[in-house]
Coordinates of C-alpha atoms and ligand atoms in Angstrom, one line a residue:
X754 CA -13.5 -35.8 9.9
X755 CA -12.7 -32.4 8.4
X756 CA -8.7 -31.3 8.8
X757 CA -7.5 -28.2 7.6
X758 CA -4.1 -26.5 8.0
X759 CA -2.6 -22.9 7.9
X760 CA 0.7 -23.5 6.7
X761 CA 2.9 -20.3 6.5
X762 CA 6.7 -19.9 5.6
X763 CA 8.6 -18.2 8.0
X764 CA 10.0 -15.9 5.5
X765 CA 9.2 -12.8 7.4
X766 CA 6.1 -11.4 9.7
X767 CA 2.9 -12.4 9.0
X768 CA 0.8 -10.4 6.5
X769 CA -2.9 -9.6 7.9
X770 CA -4.0 -11.6 4.6
X771 CA -2.2 -14.5 6.3
X772 CA -4.1 -14.0 9.5
X773 CA -7.3 -14.0 7.6
X774 CA -6.3 -17.1 5.6
X775 CA -5.9 -18.8 9.1
X776 CA -9.1 -17.3 10.7
X777 CA -11.1 -18.8 7.5
X778 CA -9.7 -22.4 8.3
X779 CA -10.5 -21.8 12.1
X780 CA -13.9 -21.1 11.1
X781 CA -14.2 -23.8 9.0
X782 CA -12.7 -26.2 11.2
X783 CA -14.8 -25.5 14.3
X784 CA -18.0 -25.2 12.3
X785 CA -17.6 -28.8 11.3
X786 CA -16.2 -30.1 14.5
X787 CA -13.0 -30.8 12.7
X788 CA -9.4 -30.0 13.2
X789 CA -7.0 -27.2 12.7
X790 CA -3.4 -27.7 12.0
X791 CA -0.5 -25.4 11.9
X792 CA 2.4 -26.6 9.7
X793 CA 5.6 -24.5 9.4
X794 CA 6.7 -24.7 5.7
X795 CA 10.4 -24.1 6.3
X796 CA 12.0 -25.7 3.0
X797 CA 13.3 -23.1 1.5
X798 CA 16.5 -22.6 3.4
X799 CA 17.6 -19.4 1.4
X800 CA 14.5 -17.5 2.8
X801 CA 14.5 -18.1 6.1
X802 CA 14.3 -15.3 8.5
X803 CA 15.3 -15.3 12.1
X804 CA 12.3 -14.7 14.4
X805 CA 9.8 -15.4 11.9
X806 CA 8.2 -18.4 13.0
X807 CA 8.0 -17.3 16.9
X808 CA 6.4 -14.0 15.3
X809 CA 3.8 -16.1 13.5
X810 CA 2.9 -18.1 16.1
X811 CA 2.8 -15.2 18.6
X812 CA 0.5 -13.3 16.2
X813 CA -2.0 -16.1 15.8
X814 CA -2.0 -16.5 19.4
X815 CA -2.9 -12.7 20.2
X816 CA -5.6 -13.0 17.4
X817 CA -7.3 -15.6 19.5
X818 CA -6.7 -18.3 16.8
X819 CA -6.0 -21.6 18.4
X820 CA -4.8 -24.9 16.7
X821 CA -5.4 -28.4 17.7
X822 CA -2.1 -29.7 16.3
X823 CA 1.2 -28.2 15.2
X824 CA 4.9 -27.6 16.2
X825 CA 4.4 -26.6 19.9
X826 CA 1.4 -28.6 20.3
X827 CA 1.9 -31.9 18.9
X828 CA -0.2 -34.2 17.7
X829 CA -0.3 -37.6 15.8
X830 CA 0.6 -36.4 12.7
X831 CA 4.0 -34.6 13.7
X832 CA 6.6 -33.4 13.3
X833 CA 5.0 -30.3 12.2
X834 CA 7.7 -28.4 10.8
X835 CA 9.0 -29.2 7.5
X836 CA 12.6 -28.9 8.2
X837 CA 12.3 -31.9 10.9
X838 CA 10.6 -34.1 8.1
X839 CA 13.0 -33.5 5.5
X840 CA 13.9 -37.4 5.3
X841 CA 10.4 -38.2 4.1
X842 CA 10.1 -36.4 0.8
X843 CA 13.0 -37.8 -1.1
X844 CA 11.0 -41.3 -1.5
X845 CA 8.2 -39.3 -2.8
X846 CA 10.5 -37.7 -5.4
X847 CA 12.1 -41.3 -6.4
X848 CA 8.8 -42.9 -6.6
X849 CA 7.7 -40.0 -9.2
X850 CA 10.9 -40.7 -11.3
X851 CA 10.4 -44.4 -11.0
X852 CA 7.0 -44.1 -12.4
X853 CA 8.2 -41.8 -15.2
X854 CA 6.4 -38.7 -13.9
X855 CA 9.5 -36.9 -13.1
X856 CA 13.2 -36.7 -14.2
X857 CA 16.6 -35.5 -13.1
X858 CA 17.9 -32.2 -14.5
X859 CA 21.4 -31.2 -14.6
X860 CA 21.4 -27.9 -16.2
X861 CA 22.9 -25.1 -14.2
X862 CA 21.5 -22.0 -13.1
X863 CA 23.8 -20.1 -15.3
X864 CA 23.0 -22.6 -18.4
X865 CA 19.4 -21.8 -17.9
X866 CA 19.8 -18.3 -17.3
X867 CA 22.0 -17.9 -20.6
X868 CA 19.1 -19.8 -22.7
X869 CA 16.4 -18.0 -21.2
X870 CA 18.1 -14.4 -22.2
X871 CA 18.5 -15.7 -25.7
X872 CA 14.8 -16.9 -26.2
X873 CA 14.1 -13.5 -24.8
X874 CA 16.2 -11.5 -27.1
X875 CA 14.3 -13.5 -30.0
X876 CA 10.8 -12.6 -28.5
X877 CA 10.3 -16.0 -27.2
X878 CA 9.2 -16.8 -23.8
X879 CA 11.4 -19.7 -22.0
X880 CA 10.3 -22.0 -19.6
X881 CA 11.5 -25.6 -18.7
X882 CA 8.6 -27.3 -20.3
X883 CA 7.6 -30.0 -22.9
X884 CA 8.7 -27.8 -25.8
X885 CA 12.2 -27.2 -24.2
X886 CA 12.9 -30.4 -22.3
X887 CA 14.0 -32.4 -25.4
X888 CA 17.0 -30.0 -25.6
X889 CA 17.9 -29.8 -22.5
X890 CA 20.6 -31.9 -20.0
X891 CA 18.4 -34.0 -18.2
X892 CA 17.7 -37.7 -17.7
X893 CA 15.1 -37.8 -20.6
X894 CA 17.9 -37.1 -22.8
X895 CA 20.6 -38.5 -21.5
X896 CA 21.4 -42.0 -21.4
X897 CA 20.8 -44.2 -18.3
X898 CA 24.4 -44.6 -17.9
X899 CA 25.3 -41.3 -18.4
X900 CA 22.7 -40.1 -15.7
X901 CA 24.2 -42.5 -13.1
X902 CA 27.9 -41.3 -13.8
X903 CA 26.9 -38.0 -13.2
X904 CA 25.0 -39.0 -10.0
X905 CA 27.7 -41.1 -8.8
X906 CA 30.2 -38.2 -9.4
X907 CA 28.2 -35.7 -7.3
X908 CA 26.9 -33.6 -10.0
X909 CA 24.3 -31.1 -9.0
X910 CA 20.8 -32.0 -9.8
X911 CA 17.3 -31.0 -9.6
X912 CA 14.4 -33.2 -9.8
X913 CA 11.5 -31.7 -12.2
X914 CA 8.1 -32.8 -12.7
X915 CA 6.9 -34.5 -16.3
X916 CA 4.1 -32.3 -17.2
X917 CA 1.9 -33.5 -19.9
X918 CA 2.1 -32.1 -23.1
X919 CA -1.3 -31.7 -24.1
X920 CA -3.8 -31.8 -21.6
X921 CA -6.7 -29.7 -20.0
X922 CA -6.3 -30.0 -16.2
X923 CA -9.5 -29.3 -14.5
X924 CA -10.5 -28.9 -11.2
X925 CA -13.2 -27.5 -8.8
X926 CA -12.5 -24.9 -6.5
X927 CA -15.3 -24.3 -4.0
X928 CA -15.0 -20.5 -4.3
X929 CA -14.2 -20.3 -7.8
X930 CA -16.0 -23.1 -9.3
X931 CA -14.5 -25.0 -12.3
X932 CA -11.0 -24.0 -12.8
X933 CA -9.2 -25.1 -16.3
X934 CA -5.6 -24.6 -17.3
X935 CA -4.0 -26.2 -20.5
X936 CA -0.8 -28.1 -19.7
X937 CA 1.1 -26.4 -22.4
X938 CA 1.0 -23.0 -20.2
X939 CA 2.6 -25.1 -17.2
X940 CA 6.5 -25.7 -16.6
X941 CA 8.3 -28.5 -15.3
X942 CA 8.5 -27.4 -11.9
X943 CA 11.4 -28.4 -9.8
X944 CA 10.1 -30.6 -6.8
X945 CA 13.2 -31.5 -5.2
X946 CA 16.3 -29.3 -4.9
X947 CA 20.2 -29.9 -5.2
X948 CA 20.5 -28.8 -1.7
X949 CA 18.6 -32.1 -0.9
X950 CA 15.5 -30.3 0.3
X951 CA 11.8 -30.7 -1.4
X952 CA 10.4 -27.5 -3.1
X953 CA 7.2 -26.1 -1.4
X954 CA 4.9 -28.0 -4.1
X955 CA 6.3 -31.3 -3.3
X956 CA 6.3 -31.0 0.6
X957 CA 3.2 -29.5 0.7
X958 CA 1.4 -32.4 -1.2
X959 CA 3.1 -35.1 0.7
X960 CA 2.5 -33.5 3.7
X961 CA -1.4 -32.9 3.1
X962 CA -1.8 -36.2 2.3
X963 CA 0.1 -37.7 5.4
X964 CA -1.4 -35.3 7.5
X965 CA -5.0 -36.3 5.9
X966 CA -5.8 -32.9 5.0
X967 CA -9.6 -32.8 3.7
X968 CA -9.5 -29.2 2.5
X969 CA -6.8 -26.7 1.3
X970 CA -8.2 -23.1 2.2
X971 CA -5.4 -20.7 1.2
X972 CA -4.7 -17.5 -0.7
X973 CA -5.6 -16.9 -4.2
X974 CA -2.0 -16.5 -4.8
X975 CA -1.6 -20.1 -4.7
X976 CA -4.2 -20.5 -7.6
X977 CA -1.8 -20.7 -10.2
X978 CA 0.1 -23.5 -8.5
X979 CA -3.1 -25.8 -7.9
X980 CA -3.1 -27.7 -11.3
X981 CA 0.5 -28.4 -10.6
X982 CA -0.7 -29.9 -7.2
X983 CA -3.5 -31.8 -8.9
X984 CA -0.8 -33.5 -11.1
X985 CA 1.1 -34.4 -8.2
X986 CA -1.8 -35.9 -6.5
X987 CA -2.7 -37.9 -9.3
X988 CA 1.0 -39.1 -10.0
X989 CA 1.2 -40.1 -6.5
X990 CA -1.9 -42.1 -6.7
X991 CA -3.6 -40.1 -4.1
X992 CA -7.0 -38.4 -3.5
X993 CA -6.5 -34.6 -3.7
X994 CA -8.3 -32.6 -1.1
X995 CA -10.6 -30.0 -1.9
X996 CA -9.5 -26.7 -2.8
X997 CA -10.8 -22.9 -1.9
X998 CA -8.6 -20.0 -2.9
X999 CA -9.2 -17.2 -0.8
X1000 CA -9.8 -13.5 -2.6
X1001 CA -6.9 -11.0 -2.4
X1002 CA -6.9 -8.4 0.0
X1003 CA -6.5 -5.2 -2.0
X1004 CA -5.0 -1.7 -1.4
X1005 CA -7.7 0.8 -0.2
X1006 CA -7.9 2.0 -3.6
X1007 CA -8.5 -1.1 -4.8
X1008 CA -5.5 -1.1 -7.7
X1009 CA -3.4 -4.1 -6.7
X1010 CA -2.7 -6.3 -3.7
X1011 CA -2.1 -5.0 -0.3
X1012 CA 1.4 -5.5 0.0
X1013 CA 4.0 -5.7 3.0
X1014 CA 5.3 -2.1 2.4
X1015 CA 1.6 -0.5 1.8
X1016 CA 0.8 -0.1 5.6
X1017 CA 3.1 2.3 6.9
X1018 CA 3.5 4.1 3.6
X1019 CA -0.6 4.6 3.8
X1020 CA -0.8 4.9 7.2
X1021 CA -2.1 1.9 9.0
X1022 CA -0.5 -1.5 9.9
X1023 CA -0.2 -4.7 7.7
X1024 CA 1.2 -7.1 10.6
X1025 CA -0.8 -8.3 13.5
X1026 CA 2.0 -7.3 15.8
X1027 CA 5.1 -4.7 15.4
X1028 CA 7.8 -6.4 13.6
X1029 CA 11.5 -5.4 13.8
X1030 CA 13.4 -6.5 10.7
X1031 CA 16.4 -8.5 12.0
X1032 CA 18.7 -7.2 9.2
X1033 CA 17.5 -3.8 8.7
X1034 CA 16.1 -3.2 11.9
X1035 CA 13.4 -1.4 10.4
X1036 CA 10.4 -1.3 12.3
X1037 CA 6.8 -1.8 10.9
X1038 CA 4.0 -1.2 12.9
X1039 CA 1.0 -3.7 14.3
X1040 CA -2.5 -3.8 15.3
X1041 CA -1.6 -5.0 18.6
X1042 CA 0.8 -2.2 19.5
X1043 CA -1.4 0.3 17.7
X1044 CA -4.0 -0.2 20.4
X1045 CA -6.5 -2.5 18.6
X1046 CA -8.2 -5.3 20.5
X1047 CA -7.7 -8.6 19.2
X1048 CA -11.4 -9.3 19.0
X1049 CA -11.9 -6.0 16.8
X1050 CA -9.0 -6.9 14.6
X1051 CA -10.4 -10.3 13.8
X1052 CA -13.9 -9.1 13.4
X1053 CA -12.6 -6.4 11.0
X1054 CA -10.5 -9.3 8.9
X1055 CA -13.3 -11.7 8.7
X1056 CA -15.5 -9.3 6.8
X1057 CA -12.6 -8.6 4.4
X1058 CA -14.0 -11.0 2.0
X1059 CA -17.1 -12.6 3.9
X1060 CA -20.2 -11.7 5.4
X1061 CA -22.9 -13.4 7.5
X1062 CA -25.5 -12.7 4.9
X1063 CA -27.6 -10.5 7.2
X1064 CA -26.9 -6.9 8.9
X1065 CA -24.8 -8.0 11.6
X1066 CA -21.0 -6.6 11.5
X1067 CA -20.1 -6.8 15.3
X1068 CA -19.5 -10.6 15.7
X1069 CA -17.6 -12.7 18.0
X1070 CA -15.2 -15.7 17.2
X1071 CA -18.2 -18.0 18.0
X1072 CA -20.9 -16.0 16.1
X1073 CA -18.7 -15.9 13.3
X1074 CA -17.6 -19.5 13.2
X1075 CA -21.5 -20.2 13.5
X1076 CA -22.5 -18.2 10.8
X1077 CA -19.2 -18.9 8.6
X1078 CA -19.5 -20.6 5.2
X1079 CA -17.2 -20.8 2.0
X1080 CA -20.3 -20.2 -0.1
X1081 CA -20.4 -16.6 1.4
X1082 CA -16.7 -16.0 0.5
X1083 CA -16.4 -13.2 -2.3
X1084 CA -14.7 -14.3 -5.6
X1085 CA -13.3 -10.8 -5.9
X1086 CA -10.7 -8.9 -4.3
X1087 CA -11.5 -7.3 -0.8
X1088 CA -10.4 -3.7 -0.5
X1089 CA -8.8 -2.7 2.9
X1090 CA -10.3 0.0 4.7
X1091 CA -8.6 1.9 7.4
X1092 CA -11.3 3.8 8.6
X1093 CA -13.4 0.8 8.8
X1094 CA -10.7 -0.7 10.9
X1095 CA -10.9 2.1 13.6
X1096 CA -14.7 1.9 13.4
X1097 CA -14.5 -2.1 14.6
X1098 CA -12.0 -1.2 17.3
X1099 CA -14.5 1.7 18.4
X1100 CA -17.4 -0.4 18.6
X1101 CA -15.6 -3.2 20.9
X1102 CA -14.4 -0.1 23.1
X1103 CA -17.9 0.9 23.7
X1104 CA -18.7 -2.6 25.1
X1105 CA -15.3 -3.2 26.6
X1106 CA -15.7 -4.6 30.1
X1107 CA -15.2 -1.7 32.6
X1108 CA -12.7 -2.9 34.9
X1109 CA -10.4 -3.7 32.1
X1110 CA -10.6 -0.4 30.6
X1111 CA -10.0 1.4 34.1
X1112 CA -6.9 -0.5 34.7
X1113 CA -5.6 0.1 31.1
X1114 CA -6.5 3.7 31.7
X1115 CA -4.6 3.9 35.0
X1116 CA -1.3 2.5 33.3
X1117 CA -1.6 5.4 30.8
X1118 CA -2.1 7.8 33.6
X1119 CA 0.7 6.5 35.5
X1120 CA 2.8 7.4 32.5
X1121 CA 1.7 11.0 32.7
X1122 CA 2.8 10.9 36.8
X1123 CA -1.0 10.5 37.9
X1124 CA -1.2 8.2 40.3
X1125 CA -3.8 7.4 43.3
X1126 CA -7.1 8.2 41.6
X1127 CA -9.8 6.1 42.7
X1128 CA -11.5 3.5 40.3
X1129 CA -14.9 5.3 40.5
X1130 CA -13.7 8.5 39.2
X1131 CA -11.8 7.0 36.4
X1132 CA -15.0 4.9 35.6
X1133 CA -16.9 8.1 35.6
X1134 CA -14.3 9.8 33.3
X1135 CA -14.4 6.9 30.8
X1136 CA -18.1 7.0 30.5
X1137 CA -18.3 10.5 29.6
X1138 CA -15.6 10.6 27.0
X1139 CA -15.6 6.8 25.4
X1140 CA -17.7 7.4 22.7
X1141 CA -14.8 9.9 21.3
X1142 CA -12.5 7.4 21.6
X1143 CA -11.6 4.6 18.9
X1144 CA -8.6 3.2 21.0
X1145 CA -7.9 3.2 24.9
X1146 CA -4.9 5.3 24.2
X1147 CA -7.2 8.0 23.0
X1148 CA -8.6 8.4 26.8
X1149 CA -5.4 10.8 27.4
X1150 CA -6.2 13.3 24.9
X1151 CA -9.7 13.0 25.5
X1152 CA -9.8 13.1 29.0
X1153 CA -6.5 14.3 30.6
X1154 CA -7.9 17.4 31.8
X1155 CA -10.3 15.5 34.2
X1156 CA -6.9 14.9 36.1
X1157 CA -4.9 17.9 35.5
X1158 CA -5.9 21.5 35.6
X1159 CA -5.3 23.1 32.4
X1160 CA -2.2 24.8 32.0
X1161 CA -2.8 27.0 29.1
X1162 CA -6.0 27.9 27.2
X1163 CA -6.3 27.1 23.6
X1164 CA -5.5 30.4 21.8
X1165 CA -7.9 30.0 18.7
X1166 CA -10.9 29.1 21.4
X1167 CA -10.2 32.3 23.7
X1168 CA -10.0 34.3 21.0
X1169 CA -13.3 33.0 19.3
X1170 CA -15.3 32.5 22.5
X1171 CA -13.8 34.7 25.4
X1172 CA -15.5 38.6 25.5
X1173 CA -14.6 41.4 27.8
X1174 CA -17.7 40.7 29.6
X1175 CA -17.2 36.9 30.0
X1176 CA -15.1 37.7 33.2
X1177 CA -18.1 39.6 35.0
X1178 CA -20.6 36.8 33.4
X1179 CA -18.8 33.5 34.5
X1180 CA -18.1 35.3 37.7
X1181 CA -21.6 35.8 38.3
X1182 CA -22.3 32.1 37.5
X1183 CA -19.5 31.2 39.6
X1184 CA -21.1 32.6 42.5
X1185 CA -24.2 31.2 41.7
X1186 CA -22.4 27.9 41.7
X1187 CA -21.0 28.0 45.2
X1188 CA -24.3 28.4 46.8
X1189 CA -25.2 25.1 45.0
X1190 CA -25.8 22.1 47.2
X1191 CA -26.6 19.4 45.0
X1192 CA -23.6 19.1 42.4
X1193 CA -25.7 17.5 39.5
X1194 CA -25.5 18.1 35.8
X1195 CA -29.0 19.0 35.1
X1196 CA -29.3 21.2 38.5
X1197 CA -26.0 23.1 37.2
X1198 CA -27.6 23.4 33.8
X1199 CA -30.6 25.3 35.3
X1200 CA -28.5 27.4 37.3
X1201 CA -26.4 28.7 34.0
X1202 CA -29.7 29.1 31.9
X1203 CA -31.4 31.3 34.8
X1204 CA -28.4 33.4 35.0
X1205 CA -28.2 33.7 31.3
X1206 CA -31.6 35.0 30.9
X1207 CA -31.6 37.2 34.0
X1208 CA -28.7 39.0 32.8
X1209 CA -29.3 38.7 29.2
X1210 CA -25.7 37.0 28.7
X1211 CA -24.7 35.7 25.1
X1212 CA -25.7 32.0 25.8
X1213 CA -22.9 30.1 23.2
X1214 CA -20.2 32.5 24.4
X1215 CA -20.9 31.6 28.2
X1216 CA -21.2 27.6 27.6
X1217 CA -17.8 27.7 25.5
X1218 CA -16.2 30.1 27.9
X1219 CA -16.8 28.0 30.9
X1220 CA -15.6 24.8 29.1
X1221 CA -12.4 26.7 28.2
X1222 CA -11.8 27.1 31.8
X1223 CA -12.4 23.5 32.6
X1224 CA -10.8 21.6 29.6
X1225 CA -8.3 24.3 28.5
X1226 CA -9.7 24.0 25.0
X1227 CA -13.5 24.1 23.4
X1228 CA -13.8 20.5 23.4
X1229 CA -14.7 17.6 25.3
X1230 CA -18.4 15.8 26.4
X1231 CA -21.6 17.5 27.5
X1232 CA -20.6 20.6 29.7
X1233 CA -22.4 20.0 32.7
X1234 CA -21.3 16.5 32.8
X1235 CA -17.6 17.7 32.7
X1236 CA -18.7 20.1 35.8
X1237 CA -20.1 17.3 37.6
X1238 CA -17.5 15.0 37.3
X1239 CA -14.9 17.5 38.5
X1240 CA -16.8 18.2 41.5
X1241 CA -17.8 21.4 43.3
X1242 CA -14.5 22.4 44.7
X1243 CA -12.3 21.6 41.4
X1244 CA -14.6 23.2 39.2
X1245 CA -14.7 26.5 41.2
X1246 CA -10.8 26.3 41.3
X1247 CA -10.8 25.9 37.7
X1248 CA -13.4 28.9 37.1
X1249 CA -11.7 31.2 39.5
X1250 CA -8.1 30.4 38.2
X1251 CA -9.0 30.7 34.7
X1252 CA -10.8 33.9 34.9
X1253 CA -8.0 35.5 36.7
X1254 CA -5.3 33.7 33.9
X1255 CA -7.3 34.9 30.6
X1256 CA -8.6 38.0 32.4
X1257 CA -9.8 40.7 30.0
X1258 CA -7.6 39.6 27.2
Ligands
LIG1631 N1 3.7 -21.9 2.4 C1 2.6 -21.6 1.9 C2 2.5 -20.0 2.3 O1 3.5 -19.5 2.9 C3 1.7 -22.4 2.0 C4 0.6 -22.0 0.9 C5 -0.5 -23.3 1.0 O2 -1.4 -23.1 1.9 O3 -0.7 -24.6 0.2 O4 1.6 -19.5 1.7

């Protein structure tokens, strides 16, 4: 039975890279008929951020990533919040000490800092490792009695993993293949802290084991920790799960990791939902509030680092699940592309259920004090303008004139397209329109073309002139569709009022 987990730390809002990790775990679990677990890794009390866990849970829910087990869901392997499992970890740290794989260290942060500075000043790198541990204040150098005395006296200590001195640590990553790290490049990581809490490394391994996780699918930033995790599994006598480290999400120019700060700086969100920093009140934008459909958002994210191996790009959650395999996840980083993100939303908008678009547009119109418009009319407008829109919000700039007569006329457009004879010419056309009994786009088009020919009018200027009177600018869909939707009465009012307003210029 495949069991995978998404294990965020509530140290801030969830970055879109995190959502992608959750998404790939979801695909993997569902495809194999396995289970997806949400585990909150909140052992680092110094980095706790108010509201972050709630934000993470809501973002995942909005994205449509559903979990089988987790803090608010339950499950046989709970609790799923590490702070609620606190009591559980110490015994494993003790077991490691007993078996000679870990040791107590009494060095204070100040002592270590002083040592680091001294070594660095001499041009050496300092880490708490096999080269240095012999000279430091720990249970490897102190006698058993001294250690017991210190502990009994309540002296602060950490527990560190005893990394072997000279060993090539090798494991296979599903995405990267064989990974080799020499233990001389590793430090004796703290696995248990002086505050009585395990560090990420110990808690993560203990929980993955107890929760019977079969595959660890996580971001590449955790690859350097993987050899340490392999050692922990070995020392605790457990089988390690399989590992798959996902490629980084890169900045649009490909230079470096897409960071939390990049988004609003570069003009696109890096968070699924808006986030207000509880300390500074600084607001970071989110995909949800920017008008993205969750379906478009996850489709876009899934394609950053994976593709189904065929031409398809627009895919539902179920289709992506069906097509997903870790073999098709790329090794190299995936560049974020803000235009492509919009493109995905644009595509989803074109196919979105009409009744939902109508009610969303109605809400927006209400804010413009436009109410009591019938659904049929709104639907016609949406059909005419939606191929120009990426978001529902774009319906207002692209379609407000269907509900509101122009109050002014774009000066540049008028200058470019309005001529002295526009008044007479468009006046003549308006007269013909009056006589028209079947107000249909193609019939109206014929009327205009006939008049242009008959009176040798300048075609381009006429089309644009009429458009300016109806829209207030030289933009919008096919002119005759605009006329048909507005209807005879409203169109004629706009033409007459407009001719009078712009006049001879
Ligand atoms: N708590 C870690 C994080 O915040 C989890 C890493 C892992 O999946 O092992 O990303």
